[in-house]
Amino acid sequence: MTADRQDPAGELVLEVLEGCGPFARREAEQLGTVVSGGPTELRLAVPDLPAAIPLARSWRRVVAASAVLALPARRPRELLETSAQQRIGELIEQVRRAKPRQRFDALRLRAAGADTPDMRRLSAEIAERAGLPVADDGDLVIRVRRAPAAGEWELLVRLTPRPLSTRSWRTGDYPGAVNATIAASCLDLLGVGAQDSLLDMTCGSGTFLIEQLHEVAPRRAVGVDLSEQALELARGHQRAARRRGRIDWVHGDVLGTPLEGGFTRLVSNPPWGTLHGEHESNEQLLGDLMSRAAELASPRARLAILTHEIRRMHAALEDRTDWRLADEHRFFQKGHHPRLFLLDRG
């Protein structure tokens, strides 16, 4: 490497939902080395940052990914110096060049004390260098914070206009839809392969099944839901995702709708809490779903139920012989604490 050529190595900071960390870590380690990690953030050292940026945009278990620039400074106003501004501009251009067709419309600075004069000036200077306006809803998101090393501040430039968890194929919102990064992590635990037949018993707008198509298309995939509106969204989402693999969308109540059995993998994210149903009826629903799953499952099938009704789920599992609890995995998202129950045929 010549002396005037910049070292391509760099770092990425990954935001993750608590509970998704182990799955995000395995995904990220395909590009580099995780040098530090907590329940909601990972730092990844990559040998070639320009090459890693476009690949990182395909991550499915990460909420957002940002390129990191550490700068020597005792206070934020020192980030206004010409040399620092040049390096900040270079990193922004590096992010832009990685996907030229991706456009940023405005800049948003996230920092403690973002409304102070120094931070407002820093935001204006970076925006001018990037050729963008400043906006409260800007999609070029830059975080400014103290670096782990003493005497340094770091800037984190998000790689994408929207978080990675905001799937481009999601053309419409549906109440109670599972977060896509949680869905991808759940499917990792469920372990669906190309020879499996997969049933989503309460598919809603199709998140589980469409996320699975981004990994391995199962031999057979079926989604059932009571809502025709949800299924219309699911069909639209599947078209927008442009993934190979067939999904049969079935309108009806999975508890009574005739279905051909033999499913090796089954999943459900049933209604929960006061938003969808009542606690007592949800306990009955969980039990009914497990009974119906047993009717439709192959002898060595696995069932995954994602629910907020933790106590009710434990009660519904008592004295069952058709399903055996293999594992429980906790997730945390904006005050909600869903848990995935992994069940094997008893």
Coordinates of C-alpha atoms in Angstrom, one line a residue:
M1 CA 0.0 0.0 0.0
T2 CA 1.4 3.4 -1.0
A3 CA 1.8 6.1 1.7
D4 CA -0.8 8.4 0.1
R5 CA -3.5 5.7 -0.2
Q6 CA -6.1 5.6 2.6
D7 CA -6.4 2.5 4.6
P8 CA -9.7 0.9 3.6
A9 CA -10.3 -0.7 7.0
G10 CA -13.0 0.7 9.2
E11 CA -15.7 0.1 11.8
L12 CA -19.4 -0.2 11.7
V13 CA -21.8 0.3 14.6
L14 CA -24.9 -1.9 14.6
E15 CA -28.1 -1.1 16.4
V16 CA -30.0 -4.3 17.4
L17 CA -33.1 -5.1 19.4
E18 CA -32.4 -6.8 22.7
G19 CA -32.8 -10.5 22.1
C20 CA -31.7 -10.2 18.4
G21 CA -28.1 -9.7 19.3
P22 CA -26.8 -13.3 18.9
F23 CA -28.4 -13.6 15.4
A24 CA -27.2 -10.1 14.4
R25 CA -23.7 -11.0 15.5
R26 CA -23.6 -14.2 13.4
E27 CA -24.8 -12.2 10.4
A28 CA -22.3 -9.4 10.9
E29 CA -19.3 -11.7 11.4
Q30 CA -19.6 -12.7 7.8
L31 CA -18.0 -9.3 7.0
G32 CA -15.6 -8.7 9.9
T33 CA -14.8 -9.1 13.6
V34 CA -17.1 -8.0 16.4
V35 CA -14.8 -6.1 18.7
S36 CA -17.4 -5.1 21.3
G37 CA -21.0 -5.9 21.9
G38 CA -23.9 -5.3 24.3
P39 CA -27.6 -6.1 24.2
T40 CA -28.5 -3.3 21.8
E41 CA -25.2 -2.4 20.0
L42 CA -22.4 -4.2 18.3
R43 CA -19.1 -2.7 16.9
L44 CA -17.7 -4.5 13.9
A45 CA -14.2 -4.1 12.5
V46 CA -14.1 -4.6 8.7
P47 CA -11.0 -5.0 6.6
D48 CA -12.5 -3.1 3.7
L49 CA -15.1 -0.5 4.6
P50 CA -16.1 0.5 1.0
A51 CA -16.7 -3.2 0.2
A52 CA -18.5 -3.9 3.4
I53 CA -21.1 -1.0 3.2
P54 CA -23.2 -2.4 0.3
L55 CA -23.1 -5.9 1.8
A56 CA -24.2 -4.6 5.2
R57 CA -27.3 -3.1 3.6
S58 CA -28.7 -6.7 3.2
W59 CA -28.6 -7.5 6.9
R60 CA -31.9 -8.7 8.2
R61 CA -31.4 -9.0 12.0
V62 CA -29.9 -5.5 12.5
V63 CA -32.1 -2.4 13.1
A64 CA -29.6 0.0 11.6
A65 CA -25.9 0.1 10.6
S66 CA -23.6 3.2 10.7
A67 CA -20.1 3.8 9.5
V68 CA -17.9 5.3 12.3
L69 CA -15.4 8.1 12.3
A70 CA -13.4 8.8 15.5
L71 CA -11.9 12.3 15.7
P72 CA -9.5 13.8 18.3
A73 CA -11.5 16.4 20.2
R74 CA -12.1 17.5 23.7
R75 CA -15.4 19.2 22.9
P76 CA -17.9 19.2 19.9
R77 CA -16.8 22.7 18.7
E78 CA -13.4 21.2 17.7
L79 CA -15.2 19.0 15.2
L80 CA -15.8 22.2 13.2
E81 CA -12.1 22.5 12.3
T82 CA -11.3 22.2 8.7
S83 CA -9.4 18.9 8.9
A84 CA -12.2 17.2 10.9
Q85 CA -14.8 18.5 8.4
Q86 CA -12.8 17.2 5.5
R87 CA -12.8 13.7 7.1
I88 CA -16.5 13.9 7.8
G89 CA -17.2 14.8 4.2
E90 CA -15.1 12.0 3.0
L91 CA -16.9 9.4 5.1
I92 CA -20.3 10.7 3.8
E93 CA -19.1 10.4 0.2
Q94 CA -17.9 6.9 0.9
V95 CA -21.4 6.0 2.1
R96 CA -23.0 7.6 -0.9
R97 CA -20.6 6.0 -3.5
A98 CA -21.3 2.5 -2.1
K99 CA -24.8 2.8 -3.7
P100 CA -25.0 5.7 -6.1
R101 CA -28.7 5.3 -6.9
Q102 CA -29.6 5.7 -3.2
R103 CA -30.4 9.3 -2.5
F104 CA -30.5 11.2 0.8
D105 CA -32.8 14.2 0.9
A106 CA -31.9 16.0 4.1
L107 CA -29.5 15.7 7.1
R108 CA -30.5 15.0 10.7
L109 CA -28.0 15.3 13.6
R110 CA -28.7 13.2 16.6
A111 CA -26.7 14.1 19.7
A112 CA -27.0 15.0 23.4
G113 CA -27.5 18.7 23.4
A114 CA -28.5 18.8 19.7
D115 CA -30.1 22.2 20.2
T116 CA -27.0 23.9 21.6
P117 CA -25.3 26.5 19.4
D118 CA -22.2 24.3 18.8
M119 CA -24.3 21.3 17.7
R120 CA -26.5 23.4 15.5
R121 CA -23.5 24.9 13.8
L122 CA -21.9 21.5 13.4
S123 CA -25.1 20.2 11.8
A124 CA -25.2 23.2 9.4
E125 CA -21.5 22.8 8.5
I126 CA -21.9 19.1 7.7
A127 CA -25.1 19.6 5.8
E128 CA -23.4 22.3 3.7
R129 CA -20.5 20.1 2.9
A130 CA -22.9 17.3 2.0
G131 CA -25.0 19.6 -0.2
L132 CA -28.2 18.9 1.8
P133 CA -30.6 20.9 3.9
V134 CA -31.1 20.2 7.6
A135 CA -34.4 18.7 8.6
D136 CA -36.0 17.2 11.7
D137 CA -37.0 14.2 9.6
G138 CA -33.8 14.1 7.6
D139 CA -32.8 10.7 6.2
L140 CA -29.0 11.1 6.3
V141 CA -28.8 10.4 10.0
I142 CA -25.5 11.3 11.8
R143 CA -25.0 10.6 15.5
V144 CA -22.4 12.5 17.4
R145 CA -21.2 11.1 20.8
R146 CA -18.1 10.7 22.9
A147 CA -15.9 7.9 21.7
P148 CA -14.8 4.9 23.9
A149 CA -11.2 6.3 23.7
A150 CA -10.5 9.3 25.9
G151 CA -10.1 12.6 24.1
E152 CA -12.1 11.5 21.1
W153 CA -15.6 12.1 19.7
E154 CA -17.1 9.9 17.1
L155 CA -19.6 10.4 14.3
L156 CA -21.8 7.6 13.1
V157 CA -23.2 7.9 9.6
R158 CA -26.2 5.7 9.0
L159 CA -25.7 3.7 5.8
T160 CA -29.3 3.8 4.6
P161 CA -32.1 6.5 4.4
R162 CA -34.4 4.2 6.4
P163 CA -33.4 1.7 9.1
L164 CA -32.6 -1.8 7.9
S165 CA -35.6 -3.0 10.0
T166 CA -37.9 -1.0 7.8
R167 CA -38.3 -3.4 5.0
S168 CA -38.6 -2.0 1.5
W169 CA -41.3 -4.6 0.6
R170 CA -43.6 -3.5 3.4
T171 CA -46.1 -1.5 1.3
G172 CA -48.7 -1.2 4.1
D173 CA -48.9 -1.4 7.8
Y174 CA -51.0 -3.9 9.7
P175 CA -51.9 -3.7 13.4
G176 CA -49.9 -6.2 15.4
A177 CA -47.5 -7.1 12.6
V178 CA -44.3 -8.6 14.0
N179 CA -41.1 -6.6 13.8
A180 CA -39.1 -7.9 10.8
T181 CA -35.8 -8.2 12.7
I182 CA -37.5 -10.2 15.4
A183 CA -39.2 -12.4 12.8
A184 CA -35.9 -13.1 11.1
S185 CA -34.3 -14.1 14.5
C186 CA -37.3 -16.3 15.3
L187 CA -36.9 -18.1 12.0
D188 CA -33.2 -18.7 12.8
L189 CA -34.3 -20.5 16.0
L190 CA -37.0 -22.4 14.1
G191 CA -34.5 -23.6 11.6
V192 CA -36.4 -23.8 8.3
G193 CA -34.7 -25.7 5.5
A194 CA -35.4 -26.2 1.8
Q195 CA -37.0 -29.6 2.5
D196 CA -39.3 -28.3 5.2
S197 CA -43.0 -27.4 4.8
L198 CA -43.8 -24.3 6.7
L199 CA -47.2 -23.1 8.1
D200 CA -47.8 -19.7 9.5
M201 CA -51.0 -20.3 11.5
T202 CA -51.8 -16.6 12.0
C203 CA -49.9 -15.0 9.1
G204 CA -51.3 -11.4 9.2
S205 CA -49.5 -9.4 6.5
G206 CA -47.0 -12.1 5.9
T207 CA -43.9 -11.1 7.7
F208 CA -42.7 -14.5 8.8
L209 CA -43.2 -16.2 5.4
I210 CA -41.7 -13.3 3.4
E211 CA -38.7 -13.1 5.7
Q212 CA -38.1 -16.8 5.2
L213 CA -38.0 -16.4 1.4
H214 CA -35.0 -14.1 1.9
E215 CA -33.1 -17.1 3.5
V216 CA -34.2 -20.4 2.1
A217 CA -37.5 -21.1 0.3
P218 CA -39.2 -24.1 1.9
R219 CA -40.6 -26.9 -0.2
R220 CA -44.1 -25.7 0.9
A221 CA -45.2 -22.5 2.5
V222 CA -48.7 -21.7 3.7
G223 CA -50.1 -18.7 5.5
V224 CA -53.6 -18.6 7.0
D225 CA -55.5 -15.6 8.4
L226 CA -59.0 -14.6 9.3
S227 CA -58.6 -11.2 7.7
E228 CA -58.8 -10.8 3.9
Q229 CA -57.4 -7.3 4.3
A230 CA -54.3 -8.8 5.9
L231 CA -53.9 -11.4 3.2
E232 CA -54.2 -8.7 0.5
L233 CA -51.3 -6.9 2.2
A234 CA -49.4 -10.1 2.4
R235 CA -49.8 -10.8 -1.3
G236 CA -48.7 -7.2 -2.1
H237 CA -45.7 -7.6 0.2
Q238 CA -44.7 -10.9 -1.5
R239 CA -44.8 -9.2 -4.9
A240 CA -42.8 -6.2 -3.7
A241 CA -40.2 -8.6 -2.1
R242 CA -39.5 -10.2 -5.5
R243 CA -38.2 -13.4 -3.9
R244 CA -38.4 -16.9 -5.5
G245 CA -40.7 -19.3 -3.8
R246 CA -44.4 -20.0 -3.7
I247 CA -46.6 -19.1 -0.7
D248 CA -50.2 -20.2 -0.5
W249 CA -52.3 -17.6 1.3
V250 CA -55.5 -19.1 2.8
H251 CA -58.4 -17.0 4.1
G252 CA -60.0 -18.6 7.1
D253 CA -59.7 -19.7 10.7
V254 CA -56.8 -22.0 11.0
L255 CA -58.6 -23.9 13.8
G256 CA -61.2 -25.1 11.4
T257 CA -60.1 -24.4 7.8
P258 CA -59.3 -27.7 6.0
L259 CA -55.6 -27.9 5.3
E260 CA -53.3 -30.7 4.1
G261 CA -51.1 -31.7 7.1
G262 CA -47.6 -32.9 7.4
F263 CA -46.0 -29.6 8.2
T264 CA -42.4 -29.9 9.6
R265 CA -42.2 -26.3 10.8
L266 CA -45.1 -24.2 12.2
V267 CA -45.1 -20.7 13.5
S268 CA -47.7 -18.3 15.0
N269 CA -47.8 -14.8 16.4
P270 CA -51.3 -14.9 17.8
P271 CA -53.4 -11.9 19.1
W272 CA -52.3 -10.7 22.5
G273 CA -53.3 -8.4 25.3
T274 CA -55.9 -5.7 25.3
L275 CA -55.1 -4.6 21.8
H276 CA -56.2 -7.9 20.3
G277 CA -58.5 -9.9 22.4
E278 CA -58.6 -10.5 26.2
H279 CA -56.1 -12.4 28.4
E280 CA -58.5 -15.2 29.3
S281 CA -59.6 -15.8 25.7
N282 CA -56.0 -15.7 24.6
E283 CA -55.1 -18.5 27.0
Q284 CA -57.8 -20.6 25.3
L285 CA -56.5 -19.5 21.9
L286 CA -53.0 -20.6 22.7
G287 CA -54.2 -24.0 23.8
D288 CA -56.3 -24.3 20.7
L289 CA -53.5 -23.3 18.4
M290 CA -51.2 -26.0 19.9
S291 CA -53.9 -28.6 19.5
R292 CA -54.5 -27.7 15.9
A293 CA -50.8 -27.6 15.2
A294 CA -50.5 -31.1 16.5
E295 CA -53.1 -32.2 14.0
L296 CA -51.3 -30.6 11.1
A297 CA -47.7 -31.4 12.1
S298 CA -45.4 -34.2 11.0
P299 CA -44.1 -36.6 13.7
R300 CA -40.8 -34.6 14.2
A301 CA -42.2 -31.1 13.7
R302 CA -41.2 -28.0 15.6
L303 CA -43.7 -25.2 16.5
A304 CA -42.7 -21.6 17.3
I305 CA -45.2 -19.3 19.1
L306 CA -44.3 -15.7 19.6
T307 CA -46.5 -14.2 22.3
H308 CA -46.6 -11.5 25.0
E309 CA -48.9 -13.6 27.1
I310 CA -46.1 -15.3 29.0
R311 CA -48.0 -16.5 32.0
R312 CA -51.0 -17.6 29.9
M313 CA -48.7 -19.5 27.6
H314 CA -47.1 -21.4 30.5
A315 CA -50.6 -22.2 31.8
A316 CA -51.6 -23.5 28.4
L317 CA -48.5 -25.7 28.2
E318 CA -49.3 -27.5 31.5
D319 CA -50.1 -31.2 31.2
R320 CA -49.7 -31.2 27.4
T321 CA -48.4 -34.4 25.9
D322 CA -48.5 -33.4 22.2
W323 CA -45.8 -30.6 22.5
R324 CA -42.7 -30.4 24.6
L325 CA -41.1 -27.1 25.5
A326 CA -37.6 -27.0 24.0
D327 CA -36.6 -23.4 24.5
E328 CA -37.8 -19.9 25.4
H329 CA -36.2 -16.8 23.9
R330 CA -36.9 -13.2 25.1
F331 CA -37.1 -10.1 22.9
F332 CA -37.5 -6.5 23.9
Q333 CA -38.9 -3.8 21.7
K334 CA -40.2 -0.3 22.8
G335 CA -41.7 -1.4 26.1
H336 CA -43.0 -4.8 24.7
H337 CA -41.4 -8.1 25.8
P338 CA -42.5 -10.8 23.5
R339 CA -41.2 -14.3 24.0
L340 CA -40.7 -17.1 21.5
F341 CA -41.7 -20.5 22.8
L342 CA -40.0 -23.3 20.8
L343 CA -41.9 -26.6 21.0
D344 CA -41.1 -30.1 19.7
R345 CA -43.6 -32.8 19.2
G346 CA -44.1 -34.7 22.4

